[in-house]
Coordinates of C-alpha atoms (C1' of nucleotides) in Angstrom, one line a residue:
Chain A
X1030 CA 97.1 78.7 22.3
X1031 CA 95.5 75.4 21.2
X1032 CA 92.3 74.5 23.0
X1033 CA 91.2 70.9 22.6
X1034 CA 87.5 71.5 23.2
X1035 CA 87.9 72.9 26.7
X1036 CA 84.9 72.8 29.0
X1037 CA 83.4 76.3 29.2
X1038 CA 83.8 77.9 32.6
X1039 CA 80.4 79.1 33.7
X1040 CA 79.4 81.7 36.2
X1041 CA 80.0 85.4 35.9
X1042 CA 82.2 86.2 32.9
X1043 CA 83.5 89.3 34.5
X1044 CA 85.2 87.2 37.2
X1045 CA 88.9 86.3 36.9
X1046 CA 89.5 82.9 35.2
X1047 CA 91.1 81.5 38.4
X1048 CA 88.0 82.4 40.4
X1049 CA 85.7 80.8 37.9
X1050 CA 87.8 77.7 37.9
X1051 CA 87.7 77.7 41.7
X1052 CA 83.9 77.8 41.6
X1053 CA 83.9 74.8 39.3
X1054 CA 86.1 72.8 41.6
X1055 CA 84.0 73.8 44.6
X1056 CA 81.0 72.4 42.7
X1057 CA 82.7 69.1 42.1
X1058 CA 83.4 68.7 45.8
X1059 CA 79.9 69.7 46.8
X1060 CA 78.4 67.3 44.3
X1061 CA 80.5 64.5 45.6
X1062 CA 82.2 64.0 42.3
X1063 CA 85.5 64.6 44.0
X1064 CA 85.4 62.8 47.3
X1065 CA 87.5 63.1 50.5
X1066 CA 90.6 61.0 50.4
X1067 CA 90.6 60.6 46.7
X1068 CA 93.0 62.6 44.4
X1069 CA 91.5 65.3 42.2
X1070 CA 92.7 65.5 38.5
X1071 CA 96.4 66.5 38.1
X1072 CA 97.4 70.0 37.3
X1073 CA 98.2 69.0 33.8
X1074 CA 94.7 67.4 33.3
X1075 CA 93.0 70.5 34.7
X1076 CA 95.0 72.6 32.3
X1077 CA 93.7 70.5 29.4
X1078 CA 90.2 70.2 30.7
X1079 CA 89.6 73.9 31.1
X1080 CA 92.0 75.2 28.5
X1081 CA 93.8 77.6 30.9
X1082 CA 97.5 77.9 31.7
X1083 CA 99.2 75.9 34.4
X1084 CA 99.7 79.1 36.5
X1085 CA 96.0 79.8 36.5
X1086 CA 95.2 76.2 37.6
X1087 CA 97.8 76.6 40.4
X1088 CA 96.3 79.9 41.6
X1089 CA 92.8 78.3 41.7
X1090 CA 94.1 75.3 43.7
X1091 CA 96.1 77.6 45.9
X1092 CA 93.0 79.4 47.1
X1093 CA 91.2 76.2 48.0
X1094 CA 94.3 74.9 49.7
X1095 CA 94.5 78.1 51.8
X1096 CA 90.8 77.7 52.7
X1097 CA 91.6 74.2 53.9
X1098 CA 89.4 72.3 51.3
X1099 CA 92.3 70.7 49.4
X1100 CA 95.6 69.3 50.4
X1101 CA 98.6 69.1 48.1
X1102 CA 101.1 66.3 48.4
X1103 CA 104.2 66.5 46.3
X1104 CA 104.7 63.5 44.0
X1105 CA 101.3 62.0 45.0
X1106 CA 98.6 64.5 44.0
X1107 CA 96.0 66.9 45.3
X1108 CA 93.3 65.6 47.6
X1109 CA 89.9 66.7 49.0
X1110 CA 90.6 67.3 52.7
X1111 CA 88.6 65.5 55.4
X1112 CA 88.1 68.1 58.2
X1113 CA 89.7 67.3 61.5
X1114 CA 88.2 68.8 64.6
X1115 CA 91.4 69.9 66.2
X1116 CA 90.2 73.4 66.5
X1117 CA 87.0 72.4 68.2
X1118 CA 86.2 74.3 71.4
X1119 CA 85.8 70.9 73.0
X1120 CA 89.5 70.3 72.7
X1121 CA 90.3 73.0 75.1
X1122 CA 89.4 71.0 78.2
X1123 CA 92.0 69.1 80.2
X1124 CA 91.7 65.7 78.5
X1125 CA 94.6 63.9 80.2
X1126 CA 94.8 60.5 81.8
X1127 CA 96.9 59.5 84.8
X1128 CA 100.1 59.2 82.8
X1129 CA 99.7 62.8 81.5
X1130 CA 99.0 61.9 77.8
X1131 CA 96.1 63.5 76.0
X1132 CA 93.5 61.0 75.0
X1133 CA 90.2 60.6 73.2
X1134 CA 87.4 60.3 75.9
X1135 CA 85.4 57.1 75.8
X1136 CA 81.7 57.4 74.9
X1137 CA 78.7 56.0 76.6
X1138 CA 75.4 56.4 74.8
X1139 CA 72.6 56.8 77.4
X1140 CA 69.6 57.1 75.0
X1141 CA 68.8 56.9 71.3
X1142 CA 65.3 57.5 70.0
X1143 CA 63.2 58.8 67.1
X1144 CA 61.4 62.0 68.0
X1145 CA 59.5 65.0 66.8
X1146 CA 61.9 67.9 67.0
X1147 CA 61.5 70.9 69.2
X1148 CA 61.2 74.2 67.3
X1149 CA 64.9 75.1 68.0
X1150 CA 66.1 71.8 66.6
X1151 CA 63.8 71.8 63.6
X1152 CA 65.0 75.3 62.8
X1153 CA 68.7 74.4 63.2
X1154 CA 68.4 71.4 61.0
X1155 CA 66.1 73.2 58.5
X1156 CA 63.5 70.4 58.7
X1157 CA 60.3 70.3 56.7
X1158 CA 57.1 70.4 58.8
X1159 CA 56.5 67.0 60.4
X1160 CA 60.0 65.6 59.6
X1161 CA 61.4 63.6 62.5
X1162 CA 64.8 63.5 64.2
X1163 CA 67.0 60.9 65.9
X1164 CA 68.0 62.2 69.3
X1165 CA 71.0 60.7 71.2
X1166 CA 72.2 61.5 74.7
X1167 CA 75.9 60.7 75.3
X1168 CA 78.5 61.0 78.0
X1169 CA 82.2 61.4 77.2
X1170 CA 84.5 60.2 80.0
X1171 CA 88.2 60.0 80.8
X1172 CA 89.1 57.4 83.4
X1173 CA 85.6 57.2 84.9
X1174 CA 85.4 61.0 85.2
X1175 CA 82.6 62.6 83.1
X1176 CA 84.0 65.3 80.9
X1177 CA 81.0 66.2 78.7
X1178 CA 77.3 65.6 78.5
X1179 CA 76.1 65.7 74.9
X1180 CA 72.7 66.0 73.2
X1181 CA 72.8 65.1 69.5
X1182 CA 70.1 65.5 66.9
X1183 CA 70.1 64.1 63.3
X1184 CA 67.6 64.3 60.6
X1185 CA 65.9 60.9 60.4
X1186 CA 65.6 61.1 56.7
X1187 CA 69.4 60.8 56.2
X1188 CA 70.4 58.9 59.3
X1189 CA 67.7 56.2 59.6
X1190 CA 70.3 53.5 59.4
X1191 CA 71.5 54.4 62.9
X1192 CA 68.2 53.2 64.4
X1193 CA 68.9 49.7 63.2
X1194 CA 72.4 49.5 64.8
X1195 CA 73.0 48.6 68.4
X1196 CA 74.5 51.6 70.3
X1197 CA 77.2 49.3 71.7
X1198 CA 78.7 49.1 68.2
X1199 CA 79.1 52.9 67.8
X1200 CA 82.7 53.4 68.9
X1201 CA 84.3 56.6 70.1
X1202 CA 84.0 58.8 67.1
X1203 CA 80.7 59.4 65.4
X1204 CA 81.7 61.1 62.2
X1205 CA 83.5 58.2 60.6
X1206 CA 80.4 56.1 61.6
X1207 CA 78.1 58.6 59.9
X1208 CA 80.2 58.3 56.7
X1209 CA 80.4 54.5 56.6
X1210 CA 76.8 53.7 57.9
X1211 CA 74.8 56.5 56.4
X1212 CA 76.9 57.9 53.6
X1213 CA 76.8 61.3 55.3
X1214 CA 80.1 63.2 55.3
X1215 CA 80.7 66.2 57.6
X1216 CA 82.6 69.0 55.8
X1217 CA 82.5 71.8 58.3
X1218 CA 80.9 73.1 61.5
X1219 CA 80.1 76.2 63.4
X1220 CA 80.5 76.2 67.1
X1221 CA 79.2 78.7 69.7
X1222 CA 80.5 78.9 73.2
X1223 CA 78.4 80.3 76.1
X1224 CA 78.8 80.1 79.9
X1225 CA 76.2 79.3 82.5
X1226 CA 75.6 77.7 85.8
X1227 CA 74.8 74.0 86.3
X1228 CA 71.3 73.1 87.3
X1229 CA 70.7 70.3 89.8
X1230 CA 70.4 67.5 87.1
X1231 CA 73.5 68.6 85.2
X1232 CA 75.4 69.2 88.4
X1233 CA 74.8 65.5 89.2
X1234 CA 75.9 64.3 85.8
X1235 CA 79.1 66.4 85.8
X1236 CA 79.9 65.8 89.5
X1237 CA 80.0 69.5 90.5
X1238 CA 78.0 71.7 92.9
X1239 CA 74.7 73.1 91.7
X1240 CA 75.3 76.6 90.4
X1241 CA 78.9 75.8 89.5
X1242 CA 80.2 77.5 86.2
X1243 CA 79.5 75.4 83.2
X1244 CA 80.5 75.7 79.6
X1245 CA 78.1 75.0 76.8
X1246 CA 79.2 74.3 73.2
X1247 CA 76.6 74.4 70.5
X1248 CA 77.7 72.8 67.2
X1249 CA 76.0 72.9 63.8
X1250 CA 77.7 70.5 61.4
X1251 CA 77.3 70.8 57.6
X1252 CA 77.9 68.6 54.6
X1253 CA 80.0 69.6 51.6
X1254 CA 76.9 71.0 50.0
X1255 CA 76.4 73.0 53.2
X1256 CA 73.2 71.2 54.2
X1257 CA 72.8 70.9 58.0
X1258 CA 73.5 67.3 59.1
X1259 CA 73.9 67.4 62.9
X1260 CA 73.0 69.7 65.7
X1261 CA 74.7 69.1 69.0
X1262 CA 74.9 70.7 72.4
X1263 CA 77.8 69.7 74.8
X1264 CA 78.0 70.7 78.4
X1265 CA 81.0 70.5 80.7
X1266 CA 82.2 71.9 84.0
X1267 CA 84.0 75.1 83.3
X1268 CA 86.9 74.2 85.5
X1269 CA 89.9 73.1 83.4
X1270 CA 88.6 74.9 80.3
X1271 CA 91.3 77.1 78.8
X1272 CA 90.9 78.5 75.3
X1273 CA 93.6 80.3 73.5
X1274 CA 93.7 82.5 70.3
X1275 CA 96.2 84.5 68.4
X1276 CA 95.4 88.0 67.2
X1277 CA 97.3 89.8 64.5
Chain B
X1318 CA 119.3 87.3 33.6
X1319 CA 121.0 90.6 34.3
X1320 CA 121.5 91.2 38.0
X1321 CA 122.5 94.8 38.9
X1322 CA 124.3 94.0 42.1
X1323 CA 121.3 92.5 43.9
X1324 CA 121.4 92.2 47.6
X1325 CA 122.3 88.7 48.7
X1326 CA 119.4 86.8 50.3
X1327 CA 120.7 85.5 53.6
X1328 CA 119.5 82.6 55.7
X1329 CA 119.5 79.0 54.8
X1330 CA 120.6 78.6 51.2
X1331 CA 118.6 75.4 50.9
X1332 CA 115.3 77.3 51.4
X1333 CA 113.3 78.4 48.3
X1334 CA 114.0 81.8 47.1
X1335 CA 110.6 83.1 47.9
X1336 CA 110.9 82.0 51.5
X1337 CA 114.2 83.7 52.0
X1338 CA 112.8 86.8 50.5
X1339 CA 109.9 86.5 52.9
X1340 CA 112.3 86.3 55.8
X1341 CA 114.1 89.5 54.6
X1342 CA 110.8 91.3 54.5
X1343 CA 109.8 90.1 57.9
X1344 CA 113.1 91.4 59.2
X1345 CA 112.4 94.9 57.7
X1346 CA 109.1 95.0 59.5
X1347 CA 110.5 93.8 62.8
X1348 CA 113.3 96.3 62.6
X1349 CA 110.8 99.1 62.0
X1350 CA 112.3 100.0 58.6
X1351 CA 108.9 99.3 57.1
X1352 CA 106.4 100.9 59.3
X1353 CA 102.6 100.3 59.6
X1354 CA 100.6 102.6 57.3
X1355 CA 103.6 103.3 55.0
X1356 CA 103.9 101.6 51.6
X1357 CA 106.7 99.0 51.2
X1358 CA 108.8 99.1 47.9
X1359 CA 106.9 98.3 44.8
X1360 CA 107.1 94.8 43.2
X1361 CA 109.3 96.2 40.5
X1362 CA 111.7 97.7 43.0
X1363 CA 111.8 94.4 45.0
X1364 CA 112.6 92.6 41.8
X1365 CA 115.6 94.9 41.2
X1366 CA 116.7 95.0 44.8
X1367 CA 116.9 91.2 45.2
X1368 CA 117.5 90.1 41.6
X1369 CA 114.6 87.7 41.4
X1370 CA 111.7 87.4 39.0
X1371 CA 108.4 89.3 39.6
X1372 CA 106.6 86.0 40.2
X1373 CA 108.9 85.1 43.0
X1374 CA 108.4 88.6 44.6
X1375 CA 104.6 88.1 44.3
X1376 CA 104.7 84.7 45.9
X1377 CA 106.7 86.1 48.9
X1378 CA 104.3 89.0 49.3
X1379 CA 101.4 86.5 48.9
X1380 CA 102.5 84.6 52.0
X1381 CA 102.8 87.7 54.1
X1382 CA 99.4 88.9 52.9
X1383 CA 97.9 85.6 53.8
X1384 CA 99.4 85.8 57.2
X1385 CA 97.9 89.2 57.7
X1386 CA 101.1 91.2 57.9
X1387 CA 100.8 93.1 54.6
X1388 CA 97.9 94.5 52.7
X1389 CA 97.8 95.0 49.0
X1390 CA 95.9 97.9 47.4
X1391 CA 95.7 97.9 43.7
X1392 CA 97.0 101.1 42.1
X1393 CA 98.3 102.4 45.5
X1394 CA 100.9 99.9 46.8
X1395 CA 101.5 97.3 49.5
X1396 CA 101.4 98.3 53.1
X1397 CA 102.3 97.0 56.5
X1398 CA 99.1 96.2 58.2
X1399 CA 98.1 97.6 61.6
X1400 CA 96.4 94.8 63.5
X1401 CA 92.9 95.3 64.5
X1402 CA 91.5 93.6 67.4
X1403 CA 88.2 92.5 65.9
X1404 CA 88.9 88.9 66.7
X1405 CA 89.6 89.6 70.4
X1406 CA 87.7 87.5 72.8
X1407 CA 86.5 90.7 74.5
X1408 CA 84.4 91.5 71.4
X1409 CA 82.1 88.6 72.1
X1410 CA 80.2 90.3 74.9
X1411 CA 77.0 92.0 74.2
X1412 CA 78.3 95.5 73.7
X1413 CA 75.1 97.3 72.7
X1414 CA 73.5 100.5 73.7
X1415 CA 69.8 101.3 74.1
X1416 CA 69.4 101.8 70.4
X1417 CA 70.8 98.4 69.6
X1418 CA 74.0 99.6 67.9
X1419 CA 77.4 98.1 68.9
X1420 CA 79.6 100.6 70.6
X1421 CA 83.1 101.0 72.0
X1422 CA 82.8 101.0 75.8
X1423 CA 83.9 104.1 77.6
X1424 CA 86.9 103.8 79.9
X1425 CA 87.5 104.9 83.4
X1426 CA 91.0 104.6 84.9
X1427 CA 90.8 103.8 88.6
X1428 CA 94.5 103.7 89.3
X1429 CA 97.8 104.2 87.7
X1430 CA 101.1 103.6 89.5
X1431 CA 104.7 102.5 89.2
X1432 CA 105.3 99.2 90.9
X1433 CA 107.6 96.3 91.5
X1434 CA 106.1 93.4 89.5
X1435 CA 104.7 90.2 90.9
X1436 CA 106.5 87.1 89.7
X1437 CA 103.7 86.3 87.2
X1438 CA 103.9 89.7 85.7
X1439 CA 107.7 89.8 85.6
X1440 CA 107.7 86.5 83.8
X1441 CA 105.0 87.5 81.3
X1442 CA 106.8 90.7 80.4
X1443 CA 110.2 89.0 80.5
X1444 CA 111.6 91.7 82.8
X1445 CA 115.2 91.9 84.1
X1446 CA 115.6 91.5 87.8
X1447 CA 114.5 94.7 89.6
X1448 CA 112.9 96.2 86.5
X1449 CA 109.7 98.1 87.3
X1450 CA 106.2 98.1 85.8
X1451 CA 103.4 100.6 85.3
X1452 CA 100.1 99.1 86.6
X1453 CA 96.7 100.4 85.6
X1454 CA 93.3 99.4 86.8
X1455 CA 90.5 100.3 84.4
X1456 CA 86.8 99.8 84.0
X1457 CA 85.1 99.7 80.6
X1458 CA 81.4 100.6 80.7
X1459 CA 78.4 100.8 78.4
X1460 CA 75.7 103.2 79.5
X1461 CA 76.7 103.2 83.1
X1462 CA 76.9 99.4 83.2
X1463 CA 80.3 97.9 83.9
X1464 CA 81.3 95.4 81.2
X1465 CA 84.9 94.7 82.1
X1466 CA 87.4 95.1 84.9
X1467 CA 91.0 95.3 83.6
X1468 CA 94.4 95.0 85.1
X1469 CA 97.1 96.3 82.8
X1470 CA 100.9 96.0 83.2
X1471 CA 103.5 97.7 81.1
X1472 CA 107.3 97.7 81.3
X1473 CA 108.3 101.1 82.8
X1474 CA 111.4 101.2 80.7
X1475 CA 109.3 101.7 77.5
X1476 CA 106.2 103.4 78.8
X1477 CA 107.6 105.9 81.3
X1478 CA 106.0 108.7 79.3
X1479 CA 102.5 107.5 80.5
X1480 CA 103.4 108.4 84.1
X1481 CA 103.7 112.1 83.1
X1482 CA 100.3 112.2 81.5
X1483 CA 97.0 112.9 83.3
X1484 CA 94.8 109.8 83.1
X1485 CA 91.9 112.0 82.1
X1486 CA 93.6 112.5 78.7
X1487 CA 93.9 108.8 77.9
X1488 CA 90.8 108.4 75.7
X1489 CA 89.0 105.1 75.0
X1490 CA 91.7 103.2 73.1
X1491 CA 95.1 102.6 74.6
X1492 CA 97.0 101.2 71.6
X1493 CA 97.0 104.3 69.5
X1494 CA 98.0 106.2 72.6
X1495 CA 100.9 103.8 73.2
X1496 CA 102.0 104.5 69.7
X1497 CA 101.8 108.3 69.7
X1498 CA 103.0 108.9 73.3
X1499 CA 105.6 106.1 73.8
X1500 CA 106.5 105.0 70.2
X1501 CA 105.5 101.4 71.1
X1502 CA 103.5 99.7 68.4
X1503 CA 101.4 96.5 69.1
X1504 CA 101.8 94.0 66.3
X1505 CA 100.1 90.9 67.7
X1506 CA 98.6 89.4 70.8
X1507 CA 97.8 86.0 72.4
X1508 CA 94.6 85.7 74.4
X1509 CA 93.6 83.0 76.8
X1510 CA 90.1 82.5 78.1
X1511 CA 89.2 80.8 81.3
X1512 CA 86.0 80.7 83.4
X1513 CA 85.6 81.1 87.1
X1514 CA 83.3 82.4 89.8
X1515 CA 83.2 86.0 91.0
X1516 CA 84.7 86.6 94.5
X1517 CA 83.0 89.2 96.6
X1518 CA 85.1 92.2 95.5
X1519 CA 84.7 91.4 91.8
X1520 CA 81.0 90.6 92.2
X1521 CA 80.5 94.2 93.5
X1522 CA 82.5 95.7 90.7
X1523 CA 80.6 93.8 88.0
X1524 CA 77.2 94.0 89.7
X1525 CA 76.6 90.3 90.0
X1526 CA 76.0 87.8 92.8
X1527 CA 79.0 86.4 94.5
X1528 CA 79.9 83.1 92.9
X1529 CA 78.3 84.0 89.6
X1530 CA 80.1 82.7 86.5
X1531 CA 82.8 85.0 85.3
X1532 CA 85.0 85.1 82.2
X1533 CA 88.7 85.9 82.4
X1534 CA 90.7 87.0 79.4
X1535 CA 94.4 87.1 79.7
X1536 CA 96.2 89.0 76.9
X1537 CA 99.9 89.1 76.1
X1538 CA 100.5 91.8 73.5
X1539 CA 103.8 91.9 71.4
X1540 CA 105.6 94.3 69.2
X1541 CA 106.7 93.7 65.6
X1542 CA 110.0 92.3 67.0
X1543 CA 107.9 90.0 69.2
X1544 CA 109.0 91.6 72.4
X1545 CA 106.3 91.6 75.1
X1546 CA 104.8 95.1 75.5
X1547 CA 101.7 94.7 77.6
X1548 CA 100.2 92.1 79.9
X1549 CA 96.5 92.4 80.6
X1550 CA 93.8 90.6 82.5
X1551 CA 90.1 91.4 81.9
X1552 CA 87.3 90.1 83.9
X1553 CA 83.6 90.2 83.0
X1554 CA 80.3 88.6 84.0
X1555 CA 79.8 85.5 81.8
X1556 CA 76.2 86.3 81.1
X1557 CA 76.0 87.7 77.6
X1558 CA 79.3 86.1 76.5
X1559 CA 78.9 84.3 73.2
X1560 CA 81.9 83.2 71.2
X1561 CA 81.7 81.6 67.8
X1562 CA 84.2 79.7 65.6
X1563 CA 84.2 78.0 62.3
X1564 CA 85.7 74.6 61.8
X1565 CA 86.7 73.1 58.5
Chain C
dT210 C1' 99.2 110.1 32.3
dA211 C1' 102.3 107.5 35.0
dG212 C1' 102.7 104.1 38.3
dT213 C1' 100.7 100.6 41.1
dG214 C1' 99.1 95.9 41.9
dG215 C1' 96.0 92.0 39.4
dT216 C1' 95.6 88.5 35.9
dC217 C1' 97.3 85.3 32.6
dT218 C1' 100.4 82.9 29.7
dA219 C1' 104.2 79.4 28.4
dG220 C1' 107.7 77.1 29.6
dA221 C1' 112.0 75.1 32.3
dC222 C1' 113.9 72.5 35.8
dC223 C1' 113.7 70.3 40.6
dA224 C1' 112.0 67.2 44.5
dC225 C1' 109.3 63.7 45.8
dT226 C1' 106.3 59.3 45.4
dT227 C1' 105.2 55.1 43.5
dA228 C1' 105.9 51.2 40.9
Chain D
dA486 C1' 111.4 55.4 35.2
dA487 C1' 107.2 57.8 35.0
dG488 C1' 104.3 61.0 37.0
dT489 C1' 103.2 64.2 40.6
dG490 C1' 103.4 68.8 42.7
dG491 C1' 107.1 72.8 43.9
dT492 C1' 110.0 76.5 42.3
dC493 C1' 111.4 80.0 39.2
dT494 C1' 111.6 82.8 35.1
dA495 C1' 110.1 86.5 31.6
dG496 C1' 107.0 88.8 29.8
dA497 C1' 102.2 90.7 28.2
dC498 C1' 98.2 93.2 29.1
dC499 C1' 94.4 94.9 32.4
dA500 C1' 92.3 97.7 36.3
dC501 C1' 92.8 100.9 39.6
dT502 C1' 94.8 105.2 42.0
dA503 C1' 96.9 109.4 42.2
dT504 C1' 98.3 113.8 40.0

DNA sequence: TAGTGGTCTAGACCACTTA
DNA sequence: AAGTGGTCTAGACCACTAT
């Protein structure tokens, strides 16, 4: 076939073409050349760019669509997917208002401060020695009832802009805020669920008896280049938590 | 192209060919014509059988492989997958012995009896009025320590053979036993996790304080035709439970 | 060596979106 | 009407498995 100066596909030459193409596309996303919400080049363009057949391009795109990194939309194009957190463990609490509809809890930020990190936090965020963090303490409530208590840590080097902004202006969702105010885009996260008993302070915050079962969700959120951006611990009364999975 | 009396692909004619082919293959699995462990027809045979191109066959098989129902093995064939329960919530307990290796807990069956089901159990197993169940109570232990308490219910109509067999001969894993002794093959399951506090009886069984946090896992297991085969409730002390998910 | 799935090509036509 | 992804075809050659 005719190859109009196609870009050489790097990486291991023994790998199948479509996998090497996949790696190239991953790199584009990680580097921010292809950004969430914007369309990537069309299949025909990719065919020309890399000098491979359309079927090979489609197979490479297929794998990334299956992994949830890209979304195809017939007639419009293929886009870098913005993660939604519908599968978050935190969604498996009863989050209903009086009329029975599910709703996003309202946020109240109790504290926001620049700190030296604990060892745990420094390790989670992979901080250099002496690097500082922004710590936030937040409540999430539905109709006056406290659903979660959250501790949030962010590397000060990337999120300094947050210190300048009044907490009142934060809104309910933090991640869009991180993106617009700090240019930091969350691409994925790992959550770990454990169960414990509420101590007296947390019992008061969550309005339960001391010693009542409590669910803890630890979240490590990463950017598209897989660098750690946010470390978060959420606590909630275990009552009303109901998590479901399918096995096959 | 030449079509040597291909089998007509049923279902909705507006659906893409590869999706109709996928439905046909699903039906073969559900009907037990293609059984776990045995190879399905080769791609060339499917091409002939259904009078479609090889690419279409591959796409149909691709979808079922992605969904975890089939497994391809180069040079050998494509097989119906036997589910493994590695993703079960029950695996997220510390199941380690003294030497630190993960191990399958040993089982002790405390009770086995033919019963009339409670309403909950009858509904879960979709039993006809008056149909009976086999109930088993089982402990799962690691090095003398009780990890789980399990209640298991099975429709007597399908699992009657179990009543004839001495509980001592059951072994550690029930599902292979169901398959060999009763011809019932588990294809998938749905698990639901909730958290509560141990009552006095369960506290004694699990060797924890009364009121200590306890994890409950409800499992509904289905056959390849999606009929309910087993209903199970497992209880365990919440300490040592640690469940992790990835979000993207 | 024969038969399997794995990779790759080159094109045709369709369905949908946007302008 | 032009451009996008979606479906489908027909074949070539390769890598791996069993015998």
